[in-house]
GROMACS .gro file of C-alpha atoms in nm:
model
  144
    1MET     CA    1   0.000   0.000   0.000
    2THR     CA    2   0.124   0.348  -0.083
    3GLN     CA    3   0.231   0.550   0.221
    4VAL     CA    4   0.237   0.931   0.237
    5ASN     CA    5   0.469   1.109   0.486
    6PRO     CA    6   0.576   1.468   0.560
    7TYR     CA    7   0.934   1.563   0.464
    8LEU     CA    8   1.087   1.871   0.630
    9ILE     CA    9   1.393   2.059   0.501
   10PHE     CA   10   1.608   2.277   0.726
   11ASN     CA   11   1.894   2.526   0.685
   12GLY     CA   12   2.146   2.335   0.896
   13THR     CA   13   1.926   2.265   1.199
   14CYS     CA   14   1.779   1.929   1.095
   15GLU     CA   15   1.969   1.723   1.351
   16ALA     CA   16   1.874   1.955   1.638
   17ALA     CA   17   1.511   1.963   1.522
   18PHE     CA   18   1.484   1.585   1.498
   19LEU     CA   19   1.651   1.532   1.836
   20PHE     CA   20   1.385   1.769   1.974
   21TYR     CA   21   1.103   1.583   1.795
   22GLN     CA   22   1.243   1.254   1.928
   23SER     CA   23   1.242   1.395   2.282
   24VAL     CA   24   0.872   1.475   2.244
   25PHE     CA   25   0.745   1.173   2.046
   26GLY     CA   26   0.999   0.912   2.161
   27GLY     CA   27   1.115   0.635   1.931
   28GLU     CA   28   1.439   0.563   1.750
   29PHE     CA   29   1.586   0.686   1.423
   30PRO     CA   30   1.601   0.396   1.176
   31TYR     CA   31   1.842   0.612   0.978
   32MET     CA   32   2.029   0.939   1.019
   33GLY     CA   33   2.292   1.005   0.752
   34LYS     CA   34   2.509   1.305   0.682
   35PHE     CA   35   2.621   1.440   0.345
   36LYS     CA   36   2.978   1.326   0.420
   37ASP     CA   37   2.846   0.967   0.430
   38MET     CA   38   2.741   0.974   0.063
   39PRO     CA   39   2.962   0.777  -0.176
   40PRO     CA   40   3.113   0.996  -0.450
   41SER     CA   41   2.945   0.977  -0.789
   42GLU     CA   42   2.955   1.147  -1.125
   43ASN     CA   43   2.622   1.322  -1.066
   44CYS     CA   44   2.699   1.433  -0.712
   45PRO     CA   45   3.027   1.602  -0.618
   46PRO     CA   46   3.168   1.557  -0.265
   47PRO     CA   47   3.008   1.793  -0.011
   48SER     CA   48   3.183   2.112   0.092
   49ALA     CA   49   3.332   2.130   0.442
   50GLU     CA   50   3.035   2.350   0.536
   51ASP     CA   51   2.785   2.086   0.418
   52ALA     CA   52   2.963   1.765   0.525
   53ASN     CA   53   2.802   1.741   0.870
   54ARG     CA   54   2.456   1.852   0.760
   55ILE     CA   55   2.186   1.585   0.756
   56MET     CA   56   2.130   1.417   0.418
   57HIS     CA   57   1.832   1.216   0.547
   58VAL     CA   58   1.669   1.123   0.877
   59SER     CA   59   1.349   0.939   0.960
   60LEU     CA   60   1.151   0.913   1.283
   61PRO     CA   61   0.850   0.678   1.300
   62ILE     CA   62   0.552   0.834   1.479
   63GLY     CA   63   0.260   0.593   1.489
   64ASN     CA   64   0.181   0.490   1.130
   65THR     CA   65   0.359   0.795   0.989
   66ILE     CA   66   0.728   0.854   0.934
   67LEU     CA   67   0.850   1.209   0.985
   68MET     CA   68   1.143   1.261   0.747
   69GLY     CA   69   1.390   1.542   0.699
   70SER     CA   70   1.716   1.678   0.566
   71ASP     CA   71   1.921   1.996   0.552
   72SER     CA   72   1.968   2.222   0.254
   73THR     CA   73   2.321   2.256   0.116
   74SER     CA   74   2.528   2.542  -0.018
   75GLN     CA   75   2.463   2.397  -0.366
   76SER     CA   76   2.084   2.391  -0.324
   77GLY     CA   77   2.071   2.716  -0.125
   78ASP     CA   78   1.873   2.794   0.186
   79VAL     CA   79   1.508   2.698   0.189
   80VAL     CA   80   1.241   2.951   0.268
   81ILE     CA   81   1.067   2.855   0.589
   82GLY     CA   82   0.706   2.788   0.496
   83SER     CA   83   0.797   2.627   0.164
   84ASN     CA   84   1.031   2.371   0.322
   85VAL     CA   85   0.779   2.087   0.345
   86SER     CA   86   0.738   1.811   0.085
   87VAL     CA   87   0.498   1.522   0.058
   88SER     CA   88   0.690   1.195   0.038
   89ILE     CA   89   0.519   0.896  -0.123
   90ASN     CA   90   0.653   0.543  -0.068
   91THR     CA   91   0.514   0.288  -0.314
   92ASP     CA   92   0.501  -0.092  -0.334
   93SER     CA   93   0.638  -0.113  -0.689
   94ARG     CA   94   0.849   0.064  -0.947
   95ALA     CA   95   0.548   0.076  -1.180
   96GLU     CA   96   0.336   0.249  -0.913
   97ALA     CA   97   0.620   0.496  -0.846
   98ASP     CA   98   0.636   0.581  -1.217
   99ARG     CA   99   0.257   0.613  -1.244
  100LEU     CA  100   0.232   0.852  -0.949
  101PHE     CA  101   0.541   1.051  -1.049
  102ASN     CA  102   0.423   1.096  -1.409
  103GLY     CA  103   0.066   1.178  -1.310
  104LEU     CA  104   0.142   1.425  -1.030
  105SER     CA  105   0.431   1.598  -1.210
  106ALA     CA  106   0.228   1.667  -1.527
  107GLY     CA  107   0.243   2.042  -1.586
  108GLY     CA  108   0.490   2.086  -1.300
  109THR     CA  109   0.869   2.108  -1.272
  110ILE     CA  110   1.081   1.795  -1.238
  111ILE     CA  111   1.368   1.848  -0.996
  112MET     CA  112   1.510   1.494  -1.010
  113PRO     CA  113   1.372   1.234  -1.251
  114MET     CA  114   1.298   0.885  -1.123
  115GLU     CA  115   1.626   0.694  -1.098
  116SER     CA  116   1.798   0.427  -0.893
  117THR     CA  117   1.996   0.572  -0.602
  118PHE     CA  118   2.296   0.468  -0.394
  119TRP     CA  119   2.069   0.406  -0.095
  120GLY     CA  120   1.880   0.129  -0.275
  121ALA     CA  121   1.570   0.321  -0.379
  122TYR     CA  122   1.410   0.424  -0.705
  123PHE     CA  123   1.347   0.793  -0.633
  124GLY     CA  124   1.244   1.124  -0.790
  125MET     CA  125   1.136   1.477  -0.691
  126PHE     CA  126   0.920   1.745  -0.850
  127THR     CA  127   0.702   2.047  -0.781
  128ASP     CA  128   0.349   2.004  -0.911
  129LYS     CA  129   0.161   2.262  -1.116
  130PHE     CA  130   0.016   2.402  -0.792
  131GLY     CA  131   0.358   2.462  -0.631
  132ILE     CA  132   0.352   2.160  -0.396
  133HIS     CA  133   0.683   1.975  -0.350
  134TRP     CA  134   0.670   1.595  -0.387
  135MET     CA  135   0.911   1.302  -0.348
  136VAL     CA  136   0.834   0.955  -0.485
  137ASN     CA  137   1.022   0.654  -0.352
  138PHE     CA  138   1.021   0.278  -0.410
  139ASP     CA  139   1.263   0.081  -0.191
  140GLU     CA  140   1.423  -0.158  -0.440
  141ASN     CA  141   1.657  -0.291  -0.169
  142PRO     CA  142   1.480  -0.224   0.161
  143GLN     CA  143   1.716  -0.185   0.456
  144LYS     CA  144   1.632  -0.409   0.749
   0.00000   0.00000   0.00000
Protein backbone atom coordinates (compact mmCIF):
# COMPACT_ATOMS: atom_id res chain seq x y z
CA MET A 1 0.00 0.00 0.00
CA THR A 2 1.24 3.48 -0.83
CA GLN A 3 2.31 5.50 2.21
CA VAL A 4 2.37 9.31 2.37
CA ASN A 5 4.69 11.09 4.86
CA PRO A 6 5.76 14.68 5.60
CA TYR A 7 9.34 15.63 4.64
CA LEU A 8 10.87 18.71 6.30
CA ILE A 9 13.93 20.59 5.01
CA PHE A 10 16.08 22.77 7.26
CA ASN A 11 18.94 25.26 6.85
CA GLY A 12 21.46 23.35 8.96
CA THR A 13 19.26 22.65 11.99
CA CYS A 14 17.79 19.29 10.95
CA GLU A 15 19.69 17.23 13.51
CA ALA A 16 18.74 19.55 16.38
CA ALA A 17 15.11 19.63 15.22
CA PHE A 18 14.84 15.85 14.98
CA LEU A 19 16.51 15.32 18.36
CA PHE A 20 13.85 17.69 19.74
CA TYR A 21 11.03 15.83 17.95
CA GLN A 22 12.43 12.54 19.28
CA SER A 23 12.42 13.95 22.82
CA VAL A 24 8.72 14.75 22.44
CA PHE A 25 7.45 11.73 20.46
CA GLY A 26 9.99 9.12 21.61
CA GLY A 27 11.15 6.35 19.31
CA GLU A 28 14.39 5.63 17.50
CA PHE A 29 15.86 6.86 14.23
CA PRO A 30 16.01 3.96 11.76
CA TYR A 31 18.42 6.12 9.78
CA MET A 32 20.29 9.39 10.19
CA GLY A 33 22.92 10.05 7.52
CA LYS A 34 25.09 13.05 6.82
CA PHE A 35 26.21 14.40 3.45
CA LYS A 36 29.78 13.26 4.20
CA ASP A 37 28.46 9.67 4.30
CA MET A 38 27.41 9.74 0.63
CA PRO A 39 29.62 7.77 -1.76
CA PRO A 40 31.13 9.96 -4.50
CA SER A 41 29.45 9.77 -7.89
CA GLU A 42 29.55 11.47 -11.25
CA ASN A 43 26.22 13.22 -10.66
CA CYS A 44 26.99 14.33 -7.12
CA PRO A 45 30.27 16.02 -6.18
CA PRO A 46 31.68 15.57 -2.65
CA PRO A 47 30.08 17.93 -0.11
CA SER A 48 31.83 21.12 0.92
CA ALA A 49 33.32 21.30 4.42
CA GLU A 50 30.35 23.50 5.36
CA ASP A 51 27.85 20.86 4.18
CA ALA A 52 29.63 17.65 5.25
CA ASN A 53 28.02 17.41 8.70
CA ARG A 54 24.56 18.52 7.60
CA ILE A 55 21.86 15.85 7.56
CA MET A 56 21.30 14.17 4.18
CA HIS A 57 18.32 12.16 5.47
CA VAL A 58 16.69 11.23 8.77
CA SER A 59 13.49 9.39 9.60
CA LEU A 60 11.51 9.13 12.83
CA PRO A 61 8.50 6.78 13.00
CA ILE A 62 5.52 8.34 14.79
CA GLY A 63 2.60 5.93 14.89
CA ASN A 64 1.81 4.90 11.30
CA THR A 65 3.59 7.95 9.89
CA ILE A 66 7.28 8.54 9.34
CA LEU A 67 8.50 12.09 9.85
CA MET A 68 11.43 12.61 7.47
CA GLY A 69 13.90 15.42 6.99
CA SER A 70 17.16 16.78 5.66
CA ASP A 71 19.21 19.96 5.52
CA SER A 72 19.68 22.22 2.54
CA THR A 73 23.21 22.56 1.16
CA SER A 74 25.28 25.42 -0.18
CA GLN A 75 24.63 23.97 -3.66
CA SER A 76 20.84 23.91 -3.24
CA GLY A 77 20.71 27.16 -1.25
CA ASP A 78 18.73 27.94 1.86
CA VAL A 79 15.08 26.98 1.89
CA VAL A 80 12.41 29.51 2.68
CA ILE A 81 10.67 28.55 5.89
CA GLY A 82 7.06 27.88 4.96
CA SER A 83 7.97 26.27 1.64
CA ASN A 84 10.31 23.71 3.22
CA VAL A 85 7.79 20.87 3.45
CA SER A 86 7.38 18.11 0.85
CA VAL A 87 4.98 15.22 0.58
CA SER A 88 6.90 11.95 0.38
CA ILE A 89 5.19 8.96 -1.23
CA ASN A 90 6.53 5.43 -0.68
CA THR A 91 5.14 2.88 -3.14
CA ASP A 92 5.01 -0.92 -3.34
CA SER A 93 6.38 -1.13 -6.89
CA ARG A 94 8.49 0.64 -9.47
CA ALA A 95 5.48 0.76 -11.80
CA GLU A 96 3.36 2.49 -9.13
CA ALA A 97 6.20 4.96 -8.46
CA ASP A 98 6.36 5.81 -12.17
CA ARG A 99 2.57 6.13 -12.44
CA LEU A 100 2.32 8.52 -9.49
CA PHE A 101 5.41 10.51 -10.49
CA ASN A 102 4.23 10.96 -14.09
CA GLY A 103 0.66 11.78 -13.10
CA LEU A 104 1.42 14.25 -10.30
CA SER A 105 4.31 15.98 -12.10
CA ALA A 106 2.28 16.67 -15.27
CA GLY A 107 2.43 20.42 -15.86
CA GLY A 108 4.90 20.86 -13.00
CA THR A 109 8.69 21.08 -12.72
CA ILE A 110 10.81 17.95 -12.38
CA ILE A 111 13.68 18.48 -9.96
CA MET A 112 15.10 14.94 -10.10
CA PRO A 113 13.72 12.34 -12.51
CA MET A 114 12.98 8.85 -11.23
CA GLU A 115 16.26 6.94 -10.98
CA SER A 116 17.98 4.27 -8.93
CA THR A 117 19.96 5.72 -6.02
CA PHE A 118 22.96 4.68 -3.94
CA TRP A 119 20.69 4.06 -0.95
CA GLY A 120 18.80 1.29 -2.75
CA ALA A 121 15.70 3.21 -3.79
CA TYR A 122 14.10 4.24 -7.05
CA PHE A 123 13.47 7.93 -6.33
CA GLY A 124 12.44 11.24 -7.90
CA MET A 125 11.36 14.77 -6.91
CA PHE A 126 9.20 17.45 -8.50
CA THR A 127 7.02 20.47 -7.81
CA ASP A 128 3.49 20.04 -9.11
CA LYS A 129 1.61 22.62 -11.16
CA PHE A 130 0.16 24.02 -7.92
CA GLY A 131 3.58 24.62 -6.31
CA ILE A 132 3.52 21.60 -3.96
CA HIS A 133 6.83 19.75 -3.50
CA TRP A 134 6.70 15.95 -3.87
CA MET A 135 9.11 13.02 -3.48
CA VAL A 136 8.34 9.55 -4.85
CA ASN A 137 10.22 6.54 -3.52
CA PHE A 138 10.21 2.78 -4.10
CA ASP A 139 12.63 0.81 -1.91
CA GLU A 140 14.23 -1.58 -4.40
CA ASN A 141 16.57 -2.91 -1.69
CA PRO A 142 14.80 -2.24 1.61
CA GLN A 143 17.16 -1.85 4.56
CA LYS A 144 16.32 -4.09 7.49
